[in-house]
Amino acid sequence: METITLKSLGGAGTVTGSKHYLKTPELNILIDCGLFQGIKALREQNWEPLNINIKEIDIVILTHAHLDHCGYIPFLVKSGFKGKIYMTEPTRELTKLILLDSAKLQEEDAEKANYHHYTKHHPAKPLYTINDAERAFKYFCTINEDTNIQLSEHIQFRLKSCGHIIGACSAEIVCFGKTIIFSGDIGRNKSAILPPPDFFTKADFVVMESTYGDRLHDNENLYNKLTQWINSTIKNHGNIIIPSFAVGRTQELIYILYQLKEQNRIPRNLPIIIDSPMAASATDIVIDYAGYTTVMKEKWLKIIQHIDVNREYSRTEEIVRDKRSKIIIAGSGMVTGGRVLEYLKHDIGNNKNTVLIVGFQAEGTRGRALLNASHELKIHGKYYPVKANVVELTGLSAHADQSELMDWIKKYKIPPQQIMLVHGEPSALEALRVKIQTELQIPVKILVKDEELVF
C-alpha cells in the first residue's frame, strides 16, 4: 500500500499560519502557505525553519488570498521552491495585492527598527522584500472551480467555492485512491454578496477549519443592529469607526450600507469613507470579478460612486479633523496597524463614538483587547482610554459558525473515516470535536503542529 503522510506546519492549534504538507510517493503538496499573525510568539514562528525541506515541495494549492493563508509564499520561493502555485483568478489578483503590501510593511518595519535601534538583529531585515514578492508571481497558475487537474499519474485535484471571500475554495485531492478534502475557510450560508459555500459529498479524510467551532453568530437582524448603532451614534454627533479587513468585509459593508441608505434607514447624506488603499484596490478587484459575487457589476459601480475612497495618507488627518458625523471603514481589521489607528487615537476616548467590530480578532491583537473590554489601548507608544461604545457584529463574519460548520459536514453522503480540525483556538477546536463526535459519530482529531499522520 502506498504511504501518504500529512503534517501541519501552521494553522494547527491556532487561527493563523495555515500550511498543510501532504507527502505522497509521486508529489509533495503544500496546501496554503500563510504567515503567522497575532501575538509575538506566533509572529516569531515566521522566522523559524519549516520542519520540512522546502525544495522538496513540488506544488502549492492556495485556497484563498488572506495573509494567514498566502503570506509565506514569497519566502517559500526565495528559499528555493520552483513549482506551480494553483489558485482561482480572483485569488491571484488579491494575493498579488496582499503580498506586495505585506512586503512593503516588512521593509518599512525593518527600516524603522534599524533607524530607532530597537532590534536585536544588526541590521534588521524583512522576511521578504517587494522584489521577492514579485518574483513569486511567475509561479502562479490559475484554474477554474470544479475542474479536475491531473497533477501526476495517481494524483488529481479540484477546487469548489467555499464562500469566504471571492475566489476562496475548498480543495479535493484524490491521491492513490484516497480522497482528502481541505476545507479552507468556510463562509456563511447567507452572505450579502457571495453565494453560499459549495460542497463535496465524498471523502475519506477531511482537514477542516474551526474558527468559530465553539459559538453561534448572532441571529438578530444584522441590518437592524447596524441601523440602530449608526443612528444612535450620529444622534449624539459621534463617529462610527469600523476596523475592517480590506478583502471581503469592506465590500460587504459598503453593499449593506448602500442598501440601508436606499431604504432610508440611515441618512442618505451620511458620509461613508474607505480610508485604506488596499481596501480600495481590493474593491476594484471585486468589481472586476463581480461574476464571483451575487451583485451585478453595474450595481457595484453605482455603490462605489457613493463612497468617499481615500488612498492618500496625507488626507487622513483632514478626515479626522472633520467635525461631521461619518462612518469610517479602515484597516487593519484586527487593529494591528493601518490608518484605523489614527481614528481610534482621536475618537476612542469619547463615549459619543462607536467602534463596530465585524470580523475575527486573533489573540494578542488590539481588536481582541477591545472585545475583552480593555480600559485602554496602546497605540504608537501611548495609552488611550477606551470610552467609546464597542460593539461586535458577528453577523458580518466571513467564517461559518458552529451550526454552519456542522451543516457543511452533513453534506457528505458517506461520513468520512476521520476529520482533522485545524485553524481554531483550543476552545473552538475542542468544542467542535465534541459536537461532531457526539452528533455524527465521526472520529475527530485535533491536529498538532509538525505531528505526522499516515493515511
Coordinates of C-alpha atoms in Angstrom, one line a residue:
M1 CA 0.0 0.0 0.0
E2 CA 1.3 3.5 -0.9
T3 CA 2.1 5.7 2.1
I4 CA 0.6 9.2 2.3
T5 CA 1.5 11.5 5.2
L6 CA 0.1 14.8 6.4
K7 CA 1.9 17.3 8.5
S8 CA 0.5 20.7 9.6
L9 CA 3.3 23.3 9.6
G10 CA 1.0 26.0 10.7
G11 CA -2.7 26.6 11.4
A12 CA -2.8 23.8 13.9
G13 CA -4.0 24.8 17.4
T14 CA -4.2 28.4 16.2
V15 CA -6.1 30.6 13.7
T16 CA -3.1 31.7 11.7
G17 CA -0.1 30.5 9.6
S18 CA -2.0 27.8 7.6
K19 CA 0.3 25.4 5.9
H20 CA -0.6 21.7 5.4
Y21 CA 2.0 19.4 3.9
L22 CA 0.8 16.3 2.0
K23 CA 3.7 13.9 1.2
T24 CA 3.0 11.2 -1.4
P25 CA 5.1 8.7 -3.4
E26 CA 4.7 10.9 -6.5
L27 CA 4.4 14.5 -5.4
N28 CA 4.7 16.6 -2.2
I29 CA 1.9 19.2 -2.0
L30 CA 1.6 22.2 0.3
I31 CA -2.0 23.3 0.8
D32 CA -1.9 27.0 1.8
C33 CA 1.2 28.9 2.7
G34 CA 0.3 31.5 5.3
L35 CA 2.1 33.9 7.7
F36 CA 1.6 33.7 11.4
Q37 CA -0.1 36.7 12.8
G38 CA -1.2 37.9 16.3
I39 CA 0.9 37.7 19.4
K40 CA 4.7 38.0 19.3
A41 CA 5.2 34.3 20.0
L42 CA 3.2 33.4 16.9
R43 CA 4.8 36.0 14.6
E44 CA 8.3 34.8 15.6
Q45 CA 7.4 31.4 14.1
N46 CA 7.6 33.1 10.6
W47 CA 11.4 33.2 11.1
E48 CA 11.8 29.6 12.2
P49 CA 12.8 27.0 9.6
L50 CA 9.9 24.8 8.4
N51 CA 10.1 21.2 9.6
I52 CA 10.5 20.0 6.0
N53 CA 12.9 20.7 3.1
I54 CA 11.3 23.5 1.1
K55 CA 13.0 22.3 -2.1
E56 CA 11.1 19.0 -1.8
I57 CA 7.7 20.7 -2.2
D58 CA 6.5 20.2 -5.8
I59 CA 3.2 22.1 -5.8
V60 CA 1.3 24.6 -3.7
I61 CA -2.5 24.8 -3.7
L62 CA -3.8 28.1 -2.4
T63 CA -7.4 28.1 -1.0
H64 CA -7.7 31.9 -0.8
A65 CA -5.8 35.2 -0.6
H66 CA -5.9 36.2 3.1
L67 CA -2.4 36.7 4.5
D68 CA -2.6 33.9 7.0
H69 CA -3.0 31.6 4.0
C70 CA -0.8 33.1 1.3
G71 CA 1.6 35.4 3.1
Y72 CA 4.6 33.0 3.3
I73 CA 4.7 32.4 -0.5
P74 CA 7.5 34.9 -1.3
F75 CA 9.7 33.4 1.4
L76 CA 9.0 29.9 0.1
V77 CA 10.1 31.0 -3.4
K78 CA 13.1 32.8 -2.0
S79 CA 14.1 29.6 -0.2
G80 CA 14.1 27.5 -3.4
F81 CA 10.6 26.5 -4.3
K82 CA 10.1 26.4 -8.1
G83 CA 6.8 24.6 -8.6
K84 CA 3.3 25.8 -9.7
I85 CA 1.1 27.6 -7.2
Y86 CA -2.6 26.8 -8.1
M87 CA -5.4 29.2 -7.4
T88 CA -8.5 30.8 -8.9
E89 CA -8.3 34.0 -10.9
P90 CA -9.7 36.4 -8.2
T91 CA -7.3 34.7 -5.7
R92 CA -4.4 35.5 -8.0
E93 CA -5.2 39.2 -8.2
L94 CA -6.0 39.6 -4.5
T95 CA -2.8 37.6 -3.5
K96 CA -0.6 39.9 -5.6
L97 CA -2.2 42.9 -3.8
I98 CA -1.8 41.4 -0.3
L99 CA 1.8 40.1 -0.8
L100 CA 3.0 43.4 -2.2
D101 CA 1.5 45.2 0.8
S102 CA 3.0 42.6 3.2
A103 CA 6.4 43.0 1.7
K104 CA 6.2 46.8 1.8
L105 CA 5.3 46.8 5.5
Q106 CA 8.1 44.4 6.3
E107 CA 10.6 46.6 4.5
E108 CA 9.3 49.6 6.4
D109 CA 9.4 47.8 9.8
A110 CA 13.0 46.7 9.2
E111 CA 13.9 50.3 8.3
K112 CA 12.3 51.7 11.4
A113 CA 13.9 49.1 13.6
N114 CA 17.3 50.0 12.3
Y115 CA 16.7 53.7 12.5
H116 CA 15.5 53.6 16.1
H117 CA 17.8 50.8 17.2
Y118 CA 15.1 48.7 18.8
T119 CA 16.2 45.5 17.2
K120 CA 18.5 42.7 18.5
H121 CA 19.4 42.0 14.8
H122 CA 22.1 44.1 13.2
P123 CA 20.8 45.0 10.8
A124 CA 17.1 44.0 11.0
K125 CA 15.9 42.6 7.7
P126 CA 12.5 41.9 6.3
L127 CA 11.3 38.3 5.9
Y128 CA 11.0 39.1 2.2
T129 CA 11.0 42.2 0.0
I130 CA 8.8 43.7 -2.7
N131 CA 11.2 42.1 -5.2
D132 CA 10.8 38.7 -3.6
A133 CA 7.0 39.0 -3.8
E134 CA 7.1 40.0 -7.4
R135 CA 9.4 37.1 -8.3
A136 CA 6.9 34.7 -6.7
F137 CA 4.1 35.8 -9.1
K138 CA 5.6 33.9 -12.1
Y139 CA 4.7 30.6 -10.3
F140 CA 1.0 31.5 -10.0
C141 CA -1.2 29.2 -12.1
T142 CA -4.9 29.9 -12.3
I143 CA -7.6 27.3 -12.7
N144 CA -11.4 27.2 -12.8
E145 CA -13.5 26.0 -10.0
D146 CA -14.9 22.4 -10.2
T147 CA -12.3 21.4 -12.8
N148 CA -10.2 18.3 -12.4
I149 CA -6.5 19.0 -12.6
Q150 CA -4.3 15.9 -13.1
L151 CA -1.1 16.5 -11.2
S152 CA 0.6 13.1 -11.7
E153 CA -0.4 9.6 -12.7
H154 CA -2.2 8.9 -9.4
I155 CA -3.0 12.4 -8.1
Q156 CA -5.6 14.9 -9.2
F157 CA -7.4 17.8 -7.5
R158 CA -10.2 20.3 -7.9
L159 CA -11.5 23.3 -6.2
K160 CA -15.0 24.3 -5.1
S161 CA -16.1 27.7 -3.9
C162 CA -16.4 27.9 -0.1
G163 CA -18.0 31.4 0.2
H164 CA -15.4 33.0 2.4
I165 CA -14.2 35.8 0.0
I166 CA -14.3 36.0 -3.7
G167 CA -12.2 33.2 -5.3
A168 CA -11.9 31.3 -2.0
C169 CA -12.2 27.5 -2.3
S170 CA -12.0 24.2 -0.6
A171 CA -9.7 21.6 -2.2
E172 CA -10.3 18.0 -3.0
I173 CA -7.2 15.9 -3.6
V174 CA -7.6 12.3 -4.9
C175 CA -4.4 10.6 -4.2
F176 CA -3.7 6.8 -4.8
G177 CA -7.4 6.1 -4.4
K178 CA -7.9 8.2 -1.2
T179 CA -9.9 11.4 -1.2
I180 CA -8.7 14.1 1.1
I181 CA -10.6 17.4 1.5
F182 CA -9.0 20.6 2.8
S183 CA -11.9 22.9 3.7
G184 CA -10.0 26.2 3.5
D185 CA -12.0 28.9 5.4
I186 CA -15.7 28.1 5.1
G187 CA -18.0 31.1 4.6
R188 CA -21.5 31.9 5.7
N189 CA -24.7 30.2 4.4
K190 CA -26.2 33.6 3.9
S191 CA -23.8 36.3 2.8
A192 CA -24.9 39.7 1.5
I193 CA -22.6 39.5 -1.6
L194 CA -21.4 35.9 -2.0
P195 CA -23.1 32.6 -2.9
P196 CA -23.3 30.0 -0.2
P197 CA -20.4 27.6 0.1
D198 CA -20.3 24.8 -2.5
F199 CA -19.5 21.4 -1.0
F200 CA -18.1 17.9 -1.7
T201 CA -20.2 14.8 -0.9
K202 CA -17.5 12.2 -0.6
A203 CA -14.2 12.0 1.3
D204 CA -12.0 9.6 3.2
F205 CA -10.4 12.3 5.2
V206 CA -11.3 16.0 5.8
V207 CA -9.0 18.7 7.1
M208 CA -11.4 21.3 8.4
E209 CA -11.3 24.8 9.8
S210 CA -12.8 25.5 13.2
T211 CA -12.5 29.3 13.7
Y212 CA -16.0 29.6 15.3
G213 CA -16.3 26.0 16.3
D214 CA -17.5 27.0 19.8
R215 CA -20.0 29.7 19.0
L216 CA -23.0 30.7 17.0
H217 CA -23.2 34.1 15.3
D218 CA -25.9 36.5 16.5
N219 CA -29.1 35.7 14.6
E220 CA -30.6 39.1 15.4
N221 CA -31.2 41.0 12.1
L222 CA -27.8 42.5 11.1
Y223 CA -29.5 45.4 9.2
N224 CA -31.4 46.3 12.3
K225 CA -28.4 46.3 14.5
L226 CA -26.4 48.4 12.1
T227 CA -29.2 50.8 11.7
Q228 CA -29.6 51.1 15.5
W229 CA -26.0 51.8 16.2
I230 CA -25.4 54.1 13.3
N231 CA -28.5 56.3 14.0
S232 CA -27.9 56.4 17.8
T233 CA -24.3 57.4 17.2
I234 CA -25.0 60.2 14.8
K235 CA -27.8 61.4 17.0
N236 CA -25.1 62.0 19.6
H237 CA -23.0 63.7 16.9
G238 CA -20.4 60.9 17.1
N239 CA -18.5 58.8 14.5
I240 CA -18.8 55.2 13.6
I241 CA -15.4 53.5 13.2
I242 CA -15.2 50.1 11.6
P243 CA -11.9 48.3 11.6
S244 CA -12.3 46.2 8.5
F245 CA -10.4 43.6 6.5
A246 CA -9.6 45.0 3.1
V247 CA -10.7 41.9 1.3
G248 CA -14.3 40.7 1.9
R249 CA -15.6 42.6 4.9
T250 CA -15.1 46.1 3.3
Q251 CA -17.0 45.2 0.2
E252 CA -19.9 43.5 2.1
L253 CA -20.1 46.6 4.4
I254 CA -20.4 49.1 1.6
Y255 CA -23.0 47.0 -0.1
I256 CA -25.1 46.7 3.1
L257 CA -24.7 50.4 4.0
Y258 CA -25.8 51.4 0.4
Q259 CA -28.9 49.3 0.9
L260 CA -29.7 51.0 4.3
K261 CA -29.4 54.4 2.6
E262 CA -31.6 53.2 -0.3
Q263 CA -34.2 52.0 2.2
N264 CA -34.0 55.4 4.1
R265 CA -33.0 53.6 7.3
I266 CA -29.9 55.7 7.7
P267 CA -29.4 59.3 6.4
R268 CA -28.6 59.4 2.7
N269 CA -26.2 62.2 3.2
L270 CA -24.2 60.4 5.9
P271 CA -20.5 60.3 4.7
I272 CA -19.1 56.8 4.3
I273 CA -15.3 56.8 3.9
I274 CA -13.0 54.0 3.0
D275 CA -9.6 55.0 4.2
S276 CA -7.4 52.1 3.1
P277 CA -5.5 51.9 -0.2
M278 CA -5.6 48.1 0.0
A279 CA -9.4 48.0 0.6
A280 CA -9.8 50.4 -2.4
S281 CA -7.7 48.2 -4.6
A282 CA -9.5 45.1 -3.4
T283 CA -12.8 46.7 -4.1
D284 CA -11.6 47.4 -7.7
I285 CA -10.8 43.6 -8.0
V286 CA -14.2 42.6 -6.6
I287 CA -15.8 44.8 -9.2
D288 CA -13.7 43.3 -12.0
Y289 CA -14.7 39.8 -10.8
A290 CA -18.3 40.7 -10.0
G291 CA -19.3 37.4 -11.5
Y292 CA -18.0 35.6 -8.5
T293 CA -20.4 37.6 -6.3
T294 CA -24.2 37.8 -6.2
V295 CA -24.2 41.5 -7.1
M296 CA -24.1 42.7 -10.7
K297 CA -21.1 44.8 -11.8
E298 CA -23.4 47.7 -12.7
K299 CA -24.6 47.7 -9.1
W300 CA -21.1 47.7 -7.7
L301 CA -20.2 50.7 -9.9
K302 CA -23.2 52.5 -8.6
I303 CA -22.4 51.7 -5.0
I304 CA -18.8 52.9 -5.2
Q305 CA -19.9 56.3 -6.6
H306 CA -21.5 57.0 -3.2
I307 CA -18.3 56.2 -1.2
D308 CA -15.5 58.6 -0.4
V309 CA -12.4 56.5 -1.1
N310 CA -9.2 57.9 0.3
R311 CA -6.0 56.4 -0.9
E312 CA -3.7 59.2 0.3
Y313 CA -2.4 59.2 3.9
S314 CA -1.9 62.9 3.8
R315 CA -5.7 63.3 3.7
T316 CA -6.4 61.1 6.7
E317 CA -5.6 63.9 9.2
E318 CA -8.1 66.1 7.3
I319 CA -10.8 63.5 7.7
V320 CA -10.0 63.0 11.4
R321 CA -10.5 66.8 12.0
D322 CA -13.8 66.8 10.1
K323 CA -16.5 67.6 12.7
R324 CA -19.3 65.9 10.8
S325 CA -20.6 62.5 11.9
K326 CA -19.4 59.9 9.5
I327 CA -18.7 56.2 9.0
I328 CA -15.0 55.3 8.7
I329 CA -14.1 52.0 7.2
A330 CA -10.3 51.5 7.7
G331 CA -7.7 48.8 8.1
S332 CA -6.4 46.9 9.7
G333 CA -9.3 44.5 10.5
M334 CA -7.7 43.4 13.8
V335 CA -6.5 46.9 14.7
T336 CA -2.9 45.7 14.5
G337 CA -1.9 48.7 12.3
G338 CA -3.1 50.8 9.5
R339 CA -5.0 54.1 9.3
V340 CA -7.7 53.0 11.7
L341 CA -5.3 53.7 14.5
E342 CA -5.4 57.4 13.6
Y343 CA -9.1 57.5 14.0
L344 CA -9.1 55.5 17.2
K345 CA -6.5 57.8 18.8
H346 CA -8.8 60.7 18.1
D347 CA -12.2 59.1 18.8
I348 CA -11.9 56.1 21.2
G349 CA -11.8 58.3 24.3
N350 CA -15.3 59.8 23.6
N351 CA -18.5 58.0 24.5
K352 CA -20.3 59.7 21.6
N353 CA -18.4 57.4 19.2
T354 CA -18.9 53.8 18.3
V355 CA -16.4 51.1 17.2
L356 CA -18.0 48.3 15.3
I357 CA -16.1 45.0 15.3
V358 CA -17.1 43.0 12.3
G359 CA -14.5 40.1 12.0
F360 CA -12.5 37.6 13.9
Q361 CA -10.0 39.1 16.3
A362 CA -6.9 37.0 17.0
E363 CA -5.4 36.6 20.4
G364 CA -3.0 39.4 21.2
T365 CA -4.5 42.0 18.8
R366 CA -5.9 45.4 19.8
G367 CA -9.2 44.2 18.3
R368 CA -9.3 41.3 20.8
A369 CA -8.5 43.7 23.6
L370 CA -11.5 45.8 22.6
L371 CA -13.8 42.8 22.6
N372 CA -12.4 41.9 26.0
A373 CA -13.5 45.3 27.3
S374 CA -9.9 46.6 27.8
H375 CA -10.0 50.0 29.5
E376 CA -7.2 51.3 27.4
L377 CA -5.3 50.7 24.1
K378 CA -1.6 51.2 23.4
I379 CA -1.1 52.9 20.1
H380 CA 2.2 54.2 18.8
G381 CA 3.7 54.0 22.3
K382 CA 1.0 55.9 24.1
Y383 CA -2.1 54.6 26.1
Y384 CA -5.5 55.8 25.1
P385 CA -8.5 55.3 27.4
V386 CA -11.4 53.4 25.8
K387 CA -14.7 55.2 26.4
A388 CA -16.4 54.8 23.0
N389 CA -19.0 52.1 22.6
V390 CA -17.5 48.9 21.3
V391 CA -20.0 46.6 19.5
E392 CA -19.4 43.2 18.0
L393 CA -21.5 42.4 14.9
T394 CA -20.9 38.7 14.3
G395 CA -23.4 38.7 11.6
L396 CA -20.8 40.2 9.3
S397 CA -18.2 37.5 10.0
A398 CA -16.8 35.8 6.9
H399 CA -16.5 32.5 8.8
A400 CA -19.2 29.9 9.3
D401 CA -20.3 29.4 12.9
Q402 CA -20.6 26.1 14.6
S403 CA -24.1 25.4 13.2
E404 CA -22.9 26.2 9.6
L405 CA -19.8 24.1 10.0
M406 CA -22.0 21.2 11.1
D407 CA -24.2 21.8 8.1
W408 CA -21.2 21.6 5.8
I409 CA -20.1 18.3 7.3
K410 CA -23.6 16.8 7.0
K411 CA -23.4 17.3 3.2
Y412 CA -21.2 14.2 2.9
K413 CA -23.4 11.3 1.8
I414 CA -21.0 8.8 3.4
P415 CA -19.3 10.1 6.6
P416 CA -15.5 10.5 6.3
Q417 CA -13.2 8.0 8.1
Q418 CA -11.8 10.9 10.0
I419 CA -12.0 14.7 10.4
M420 CA -8.9 16.6 11.3
L421 CA -9.5 20.0 12.8
V422 CA -7.3 23.0 12.2
H423 CA -7.5 26.8 12.1
G424 CA -9.0 27.3 15.5
E425 CA -8.1 28.3 19.0
P426 CA -8.1 25.5 21.6
S427 CA -11.6 26.1 23.0
A428 CA -13.1 26.2 19.5
L429 CA -11.2 23.1 18.4
E430 CA -12.4 21.1 21.4
A431 CA -16.0 22.3 21.2
L432 CA -16.3 21.3 17.6
R433 CA -14.5 18.0 18.1
V434 CA -17.0 17.0 20.8
K435 CA -20.0 18.3 18.7
I436 CA -19.0 16.3 15.7
Q437 CA -18.3 13.1 17.6
T438 CA -21.4 13.3 19.7
E439 CA -23.9 14.2 17.0
L440 CA -22.4 12.5 13.9
Q441 CA -20.2 9.7 15.4
I442 CA -17.3 10.6 13.1
P443 CA -13.8 10.2 14.6
V444 CA -12.2 13.6 15.0
K445 CA -8.6 14.5 15.6
I446 CA -7.2 18.0 16.5
L447 CA -4.0 18.4 14.6
V448 CA -0.8 19.4 16.3
K449 CA 1.9 21.4 14.6
D450 CA 4.6 19.2 13.0
E451 CA 2.9 16.0 14.0
E452 CA 2.9 13.5 11.1
L453 CA -0.2 11.5 10.3
V454 CA -0.1 8.4 8.0
F455 CA -3.1 7.6 5.8

